[in-house]
Short mmCIF file of N, CA, C and O in Angstrom, two decimals:
data_model
loop_
_atom_site.label_atom_id
_atom_site.label_comp_id
_atom_site.label_asym_id
_atom_site.label_seq_id
_atom_site.Cartn_x
_atom_site.Cartn_y
_atom_site.Cartn_z
N UNK A 1 -18.65 -10.25 9.90
CA UNK A 1 -17.46 -10.92 10.41
C UNK A 1 -16.81 -9.80 11.19
O UNK A 1 -16.70 -8.71 10.85
N UNK A 2 -16.44 -10.13 12.53
CA UNK A 2 -15.79 -9.17 13.46
C UNK A 2 -14.30 -8.97 13.07
O UNK A 2 -13.86 -9.89 12.38
N UNK A 3 -13.75 -8.00 13.52
CA UNK A 3 -12.30 -7.79 13.28
C UNK A 3 -11.35 -8.93 13.78
O UNK A 3 -10.38 -9.32 13.09
N UNK A 4 -11.82 -9.69 14.84
CA UNK A 4 -11.04 -10.84 15.35
C UNK A 4 -11.08 -11.93 14.36
O UNK A 4 -10.27 -12.87 14.37
N UNK A 5 -12.27 -11.95 13.61
CA UNK A 5 -12.41 -13.20 12.57
C UNK A 5 -11.95 -12.95 11.23
O UNK A 5 -12.17 -13.72 10.31
N UNK A 6 -11.29 -11.75 10.91
CA UNK A 6 -10.90 -11.52 9.62
C UNK A 6 -9.96 -12.46 9.19
O UNK A 6 -8.97 -12.77 9.93
N UNK A 7 -9.96 -12.93 7.96
CA UNK A 7 -9.16 -13.86 7.31
C UNK A 7 -8.05 -13.04 6.47
O UNK A 7 -8.53 -12.14 5.82
N UNK A 8 -6.84 -13.34 6.44
CA UNK A 8 -5.91 -12.65 5.60
C UNK A 8 -6.15 -12.91 4.11
O UNK A 8 -6.80 -13.85 3.70
N UNK A 9 -5.94 -11.90 3.31
CA UNK A 9 -6.05 -12.03 1.92
C UNK A 9 -4.78 -12.80 1.56
O UNK A 9 -3.59 -12.31 1.52
N UNK A 10 -5.02 -14.01 1.00
CA UNK A 10 -3.79 -14.82 0.59
C UNK A 10 -3.42 -14.89 -0.90
O UNK A 10 -2.60 -15.61 -1.26
N UNK A 11 -3.98 -13.86 -1.48
CA UNK A 11 -3.49 -13.68 -2.93
C UNK A 11 -2.06 -13.26 -2.91
O UNK A 11 -1.63 -12.57 -2.21
N UNK A 12 -1.41 -13.60 -4.07
CA UNK A 12 -0.01 -13.08 -4.28
C UNK A 12 0.03 -11.59 -4.56
O UNK A 12 1.03 -10.91 -4.20
N UNK A 13 -1.00 -11.02 -5.18
CA UNK A 13 -1.12 -9.68 -5.48
C UNK A 13 -2.55 -9.21 -5.52
O UNK A 13 -3.48 -10.20 -5.78
N UNK A 14 -2.84 -7.90 -5.40
CA UNK A 14 -4.11 -7.45 -5.56
C UNK A 14 -4.23 -6.22 -6.28
O UNK A 14 -3.41 -5.19 -6.11
N UNK A 15 -5.00 -6.20 -7.39
CA UNK A 15 -5.28 -5.05 -8.17
C UNK A 15 -6.05 -3.92 -7.36
O UNK A 15 -6.98 -4.38 -6.66
N UNK A 16 -5.70 -2.78 -7.44
CA UNK A 16 -6.44 -1.68 -6.74
C UNK A 16 -6.93 -0.66 -7.72
O UNK A 16 -6.09 0.08 -8.23
N UNK A 17 -8.07 -0.44 -7.90
CA UNK A 17 -8.56 0.71 -8.91
C UNK A 17 -8.69 1.85 -8.18
O UNK A 17 -9.25 1.99 -7.05
N UNK A 18 -8.11 2.93 -8.78
CA UNK A 18 -8.07 4.26 -8.11
C UNK A 18 -9.50 5.01 -8.51
O UNK A 18 -9.89 5.15 -9.61
N UNK A 19 -9.95 5.47 -7.52
CA UNK A 19 -11.18 6.30 -7.72
C UNK A 19 -10.90 7.65 -8.34
O UNK A 19 -11.68 8.28 -8.97
N UNK A 20 -9.63 8.12 -7.98
CA UNK A 20 -9.26 9.51 -8.49
C UNK A 20 -7.75 9.10 -9.24
O UNK A 20 -6.79 9.40 -8.60
N UNK A 21 -7.94 8.72 -10.44
CA UNK A 21 -6.66 8.40 -11.23
C UNK A 21 -5.76 9.63 -11.30
O UNK A 21 -6.17 10.89 -11.09
N UNK A 22 -4.44 9.48 -11.30
CA UNK A 22 -3.49 10.50 -11.31
C UNK A 22 -2.60 10.40 -12.54
O UNK A 22 -2.55 9.38 -13.10
N UNK A 23 -1.72 11.48 -12.71
CA UNK A 23 -0.64 11.42 -13.63
C UNK A 23 0.57 11.94 -12.93
O UNK A 23 0.54 13.08 -12.38
N UNK A 24 1.67 11.21 -13.12
CA UNK A 24 2.78 11.55 -12.54
C UNK A 24 4.05 11.41 -13.58
O UNK A 24 4.03 10.31 -14.02
N UNK A 25 4.73 12.46 -13.70
CA UNK A 25 5.86 12.42 -14.66
C UNK A 25 5.35 11.81 -16.07
O UNK A 25 6.16 10.96 -16.69
N UNK A 26 4.19 12.23 -16.44
CA UNK A 26 3.70 11.75 -17.89
C UNK A 26 3.05 10.37 -17.67
O UNK A 26 2.63 10.03 -18.88
N UNK A 27 3.09 9.75 -16.69
CA UNK A 27 2.40 8.42 -16.69
C UNK A 27 1.12 8.46 -16.04
O UNK A 27 1.08 8.96 -14.79
N UNK A 28 0.01 8.05 -16.65
CA UNK A 28 -1.22 7.88 -15.99
C UNK A 28 -1.32 6.61 -15.22
O UNK A 28 -1.12 5.53 -15.73
N UNK A 29 -1.95 6.73 -14.08
CA UNK A 29 -2.25 5.67 -13.16
C UNK A 29 -3.68 5.61 -12.93
O UNK A 29 -4.34 6.62 -12.11
N UNK A 30 -4.48 4.63 -13.24
CA UNK A 30 -5.95 4.49 -13.01
C UNK A 30 -6.04 3.30 -12.02
O UNK A 30 -7.08 3.17 -11.33
N UNK A 31 -5.07 2.48 -11.93
CA UNK A 31 -4.93 1.38 -10.84
C UNK A 31 -3.49 1.06 -10.52
O UNK A 31 -2.50 1.61 -11.27
N UNK A 32 -3.37 0.44 -9.32
CA UNK A 32 -2.05 0.00 -9.03
C UNK A 32 -2.15 -1.51 -8.51
O UNK A 32 -3.31 -1.93 -8.16
N UNK A 33 -1.23 -2.20 -8.60
CA UNK A 33 -1.22 -3.67 -8.22
C UNK A 33 -0.18 -3.72 -7.02
O UNK A 33 1.05 -3.48 -7.13
N UNK A 34 -0.70 -4.14 -5.91
CA UNK A 34 0.15 -4.37 -4.67
C UNK A 34 0.41 -5.87 -4.53
O UNK A 34 -0.54 -6.79 -4.55
N UNK A 35 1.56 -6.14 -4.29
CA UNK A 35 2.05 -7.53 -3.98
C UNK A 35 2.07 -7.65 -2.47
O UNK A 35 2.01 -6.73 -1.71
N UNK A 36 2.19 -8.98 -2.05
CA UNK A 36 2.08 -9.34 -0.70
C UNK A 36 3.45 -8.86 -0.03
O UNK A 36 4.55 -8.90 -0.69
N UNK A 37 3.46 -8.21 1.26
CA UNK A 37 4.54 -7.81 1.83
C UNK A 37 5.51 -9.00 2.29
O UNK A 37 4.92 -9.92 2.77
N UNK A 38 6.65 -8.71 2.31
CA UNK A 38 7.62 -9.70 2.88
C UNK A 38 8.32 -8.93 4.12
O UNK A 38 8.38 -7.77 4.23
N UNK A 39 8.94 -9.91 4.97
CA UNK A 39 9.60 -9.25 6.08
C UNK A 39 10.61 -8.23 5.79
O UNK A 39 10.72 -7.18 6.39
N UNK A 40 11.30 -8.45 4.71
CA UNK A 40 12.38 -7.49 4.27
C UNK A 40 11.77 -6.28 3.96
O UNK A 40 12.42 -5.11 4.13
N UNK A 41 10.46 -6.17 3.43
CA UNK A 41 9.94 -4.80 3.05
C UNK A 41 9.62 -4.03 4.32
O UNK A 41 9.88 -2.77 4.35
N UNK A 42 9.04 -4.72 5.32
CA UNK A 42 8.89 -3.93 6.62
C UNK A 42 10.08 -3.65 7.38
O UNK A 42 10.21 -2.43 7.88
N UNK A 43 11.18 -4.42 7.12
CA UNK A 43 12.42 -4.04 7.80
C UNK A 43 13.01 -2.84 7.01
O UNK A 43 13.58 -1.89 7.68
N UNK A 44 12.98 -2.80 5.73
CA UNK A 44 13.48 -1.64 4.97
C UNK A 44 12.72 -0.34 5.42
O UNK A 44 13.37 0.74 5.60
N UNK A 45 11.42 -0.32 5.52
CA UNK A 45 10.78 0.67 5.91
C UNK A 45 11.06 1.20 7.31
O UNK A 45 11.09 2.29 7.60
N UNK A 46 11.20 0.30 8.30
CA UNK A 46 11.52 0.48 9.65
C UNK A 46 12.84 1.23 9.75
O UNK A 46 13.09 2.07 10.73
N UNK A 47 13.79 1.01 8.86
CA UNK A 47 15.00 1.50 8.88
C UNK A 47 15.09 3.03 8.47
O UNK A 47 16.05 3.66 8.72
N UNK A 48 14.03 3.48 7.70
CA UNK A 48 13.90 4.80 7.15
C UNK A 48 13.81 5.72 8.33
O UNK A 48 13.04 5.66 9.25
N UNK A 49 14.72 6.69 8.33
CA UNK A 49 14.74 7.64 9.52
C UNK A 49 13.88 8.89 9.08
O UNK A 49 14.46 9.77 8.55
N UNK A 50 12.63 8.88 9.35
CA UNK A 50 11.83 9.86 8.87
C UNK A 50 10.55 9.72 9.70
O UNK A 50 10.29 8.94 10.57
N UNK A 51 9.48 10.46 9.21
CA UNK A 51 8.16 10.51 9.80
C UNK A 51 7.50 9.16 9.51
O UNK A 51 7.67 8.60 8.44
N UNK A 52 6.66 8.79 10.30
CA UNK A 52 5.93 7.55 10.18
C UNK A 52 5.14 7.50 8.71
O UNK A 52 4.98 6.47 8.11
N UNK A 53 4.60 8.61 8.48
CA UNK A 53 3.83 8.75 7.06
C UNK A 53 4.83 8.52 6.03
O UNK A 53 4.43 7.87 5.06
N UNK A 54 6.06 9.16 6.01
CA UNK A 54 6.95 8.85 4.97
C UNK A 54 7.38 7.33 4.92
O UNK A 54 7.60 6.81 3.94
N UNK A 55 7.43 6.80 6.08
CA UNK A 55 7.80 5.34 6.07
C UNK A 55 6.74 4.46 5.45
O UNK A 55 6.92 3.60 4.72
N UNK A 56 5.42 4.90 5.75
CA UNK A 56 4.33 4.28 4.94
C UNK A 56 4.42 4.37 3.54
O UNK A 56 4.03 3.45 2.82
N UNK A 57 4.68 5.62 3.11
CA UNK A 57 4.72 5.81 1.56
C UNK A 57 5.76 5.00 1.03
O UNK A 57 5.58 4.41 -0.06
N UNK A 58 6.97 4.81 1.70
CA UNK A 58 8.04 4.07 1.12
C UNK A 58 7.50 2.59 0.99
O UNK A 58 7.91 1.94 -0.01
N UNK A 59 6.90 2.08 1.97
CA UNK A 59 6.50 0.75 2.03
C UNK A 59 5.41 0.49 0.88
O UNK A 59 5.50 -0.50 0.08
N UNK A 60 4.40 1.39 0.87
CA UNK A 60 3.43 1.15 -0.28
C UNK A 60 4.00 1.33 -1.67
O UNK A 60 3.64 0.64 -2.60
N UNK A 61 4.94 2.30 -1.79
CA UNK A 61 5.59 2.45 -3.13
C UNK A 61 6.31 1.18 -3.45
O UNK A 61 6.25 0.64 -4.65
N UNK A 62 7.05 0.49 -2.53
CA UNK A 62 7.78 -0.66 -2.81
C UNK A 62 6.76 -1.92 -3.13
O UNK A 62 7.07 -2.70 -4.16
N UNK A 63 5.79 -1.95 -2.60
CA UNK A 63 4.77 -3.05 -2.69
C UNK A 63 4.07 -2.86 -4.03
O UNK A 63 3.56 -3.95 -4.52
N UNK A 64 3.85 -1.70 -4.44
CA UNK A 64 3.14 -1.36 -5.65
C UNK A 64 4.11 -1.22 -6.82
O UNK A 64 3.65 -1.10 -8.03
N UNK A 65 5.37 -1.30 -6.66
CA UNK A 65 6.34 -1.23 -7.65
C UNK A 65 6.28 0.24 -8.30
O UNK A 65 6.57 0.30 -9.56
N UNK A 66 6.08 1.22 -7.57
CA UNK A 66 6.21 2.62 -8.12
C UNK A 66 7.08 3.54 -7.23
O UNK A 66 7.46 3.13 -6.21
N UNK A 67 7.45 4.55 -7.75
CA UNK A 67 8.25 5.64 -7.04
C UNK A 67 7.31 6.13 -5.82
O UNK A 67 6.12 6.39 -5.93
N UNK A 68 8.04 6.67 -4.79
CA UNK A 68 7.21 7.25 -3.59
C UNK A 68 6.49 8.46 -4.12
O UNK A 68 5.33 8.65 -3.45
N UNK A 69 6.92 9.20 -5.12
CA UNK A 69 6.20 10.38 -5.53
C UNK A 69 4.86 9.97 -6.17
O UNK A 69 3.86 10.88 -6.05
N UNK A 70 4.70 8.87 -6.48
CA UNK A 70 3.44 8.40 -7.01
C UNK A 70 2.36 8.28 -5.82
O UNK A 70 1.26 8.62 -6.09
N UNK A 71 2.78 7.56 -4.87
CA UNK A 71 1.87 7.45 -3.62
C UNK A 71 1.68 8.74 -3.11
O UNK A 71 0.55 9.08 -2.67
N UNK A 72 2.60 9.73 -3.05
CA UNK A 72 2.46 11.03 -2.57
C UNK A 72 1.25 11.80 -3.25
O UNK A 72 0.55 12.64 -2.69
N UNK A 73 1.12 11.46 -4.59
CA UNK A 73 0.04 12.18 -5.36
C UNK A 73 -1.42 11.60 -5.32
O UNK A 73 -2.28 12.26 -5.84
N UNK A 74 -1.45 10.40 -4.56
CA UNK A 74 -2.71 9.79 -4.51
C UNK A 74 -3.66 10.61 -3.68
O UNK A 74 -3.32 11.17 -2.61
N UNK A 75 -5.01 10.56 -4.13
CA UNK A 75 -6.07 11.15 -3.24
C UNK A 75 -5.95 10.33 -1.97
O UNK A 75 -5.69 9.12 -1.98
N UNK A 76 -6.38 11.08 -0.83
CA UNK A 76 -6.38 10.31 0.55
C UNK A 76 -7.18 9.02 0.50
O UNK A 76 -6.91 7.97 1.12
N UNK A 77 -8.28 9.18 -0.31
CA UNK A 77 -9.40 8.00 -0.31
C UNK A 77 -8.58 6.78 -0.93
O UNK A 77 -8.67 5.70 -0.50
N UNK A 78 -7.85 7.09 -2.05
CA UNK A 78 -7.08 5.92 -2.62
C UNK A 78 -5.95 5.50 -1.86
O UNK A 78 -5.71 4.20 -1.91
N UNK A 79 -5.30 6.31 -1.08
CA UNK A 79 -4.15 5.87 -0.18
C UNK A 79 -4.72 5.10 0.84
O UNK A 79 -4.08 4.09 1.23
N UNK A 80 -5.86 5.36 1.26
CA UNK A 80 -6.50 4.58 2.35
C UNK A 80 -6.86 3.08 1.86
O UNK A 80 -6.76 2.08 2.47
N UNK A 81 -7.34 3.07 0.51
CA UNK A 81 -7.56 1.74 -0.13
C UNK A 81 -6.32 0.94 -0.01
O UNK A 81 -6.38 -0.30 0.22
N UNK A 82 -5.12 1.58 -0.41
CA UNK A 82 -3.85 0.84 -0.43
C UNK A 82 -3.48 0.30 1.04
O UNK A 82 -3.14 -0.80 1.13
N UNK A 83 -3.67 1.23 2.01
CA UNK A 83 -3.56 0.76 3.51
C UNK A 83 -4.54 -0.34 3.89
O UNK A 83 -3.96 -1.25 4.52
N UNK A 84 -5.73 -0.34 3.40
CA UNK A 84 -6.58 -1.31 3.82
C UNK A 84 -6.17 -2.56 3.13
O UNK A 84 -6.40 -3.75 3.84
N UNK A 85 -5.65 -2.58 1.98
CA UNK A 85 -5.22 -3.84 1.26
C UNK A 85 -3.95 -4.45 1.98
O UNK A 85 -3.87 -5.52 2.20
N UNK A 86 -3.09 -3.51 2.37
CA UNK A 86 -2.05 -4.09 3.25
C UNK A 86 -2.31 -4.74 4.49
O UNK A 86 -1.91 -5.76 4.67
N UNK A 87 -3.38 -3.99 5.14
CA UNK A 87 -3.95 -4.63 6.39
C UNK A 87 -4.65 -6.02 6.12
O UNK A 87 -4.49 -7.07 6.84
N UNK A 88 -5.24 -6.06 4.89
CA UNK A 88 -5.76 -7.37 4.49
C UNK A 88 -4.62 -8.49 4.24
O UNK A 88 -5.01 -9.65 4.69
N UNK A 89 -3.72 -8.14 3.63
CA UNK A 89 -2.64 -9.13 3.44
C UNK A 89 -2.08 -9.51 4.80
O UNK A 89 -1.75 -10.67 5.03
N UNK A 90 -2.14 -8.70 5.74
CA UNK A 90 -1.66 -9.02 7.13
C UNK A 90 -2.78 -9.54 8.03
O UNK A 90 -2.50 -9.79 9.23
N UNK A 91 -3.78 -9.88 7.51
CA UNK A 91 -4.95 -10.61 8.22
C UNK A 91 -5.53 -9.54 9.06
O UNK A 91 -6.23 -9.91 10.16
N UNK A 92 -5.69 -8.36 8.62
CA UNK A 92 -6.50 -7.25 9.39
C UNK A 92 -5.73 -6.65 10.40
O UNK A 92 -6.25 -5.83 11.15
N UNK A 93 -4.47 -6.92 10.66
CA UNK A 93 -3.62 -6.35 11.59
C UNK A 93 -2.49 -5.36 10.99
O UNK A 93 -1.80 -5.79 10.04
N UNK A 94 -2.66 -4.12 11.36
CA UNK A 94 -1.71 -3.15 10.82
C UNK A 94 -0.36 -3.13 11.63
O UNK A 94 -0.45 -3.41 12.88
N UNK A 95 0.76 -2.81 11.10
CA UNK A 95 1.94 -2.61 12.00
C UNK A 95 2.71 -1.54 11.50
O UNK A 95 2.60 -0.98 10.53
#
C-alpha cells in the first residue's frame, strides 16, 4: 500500500511494546499505551515555546499518560515507534 493509500488507525488507543524497556523514578516501563490525539493536544503542544523536539516529547507524553521525562529516556527506536503510531492515528500524515 502506498503512502497515499494509508488508512488511519481508528482504534481509541494502541499499546506499544518497548524493545528497550526503561525504568524512570522507580517505575519500569515495558510498554506504553497511546490514545488518539485530540485537537486540544496539538494546540497545547503548539503553544509550547521551545524546540520542536521538546514539543514532540510533550505531545507524546500527554498521549501516553506519562511525564515528559519518561519519553526522554526512551531509546530512539522506541521513540520512533511512538511517532509512527501517532502518524498512523493521523492517517499517515505527520504534523
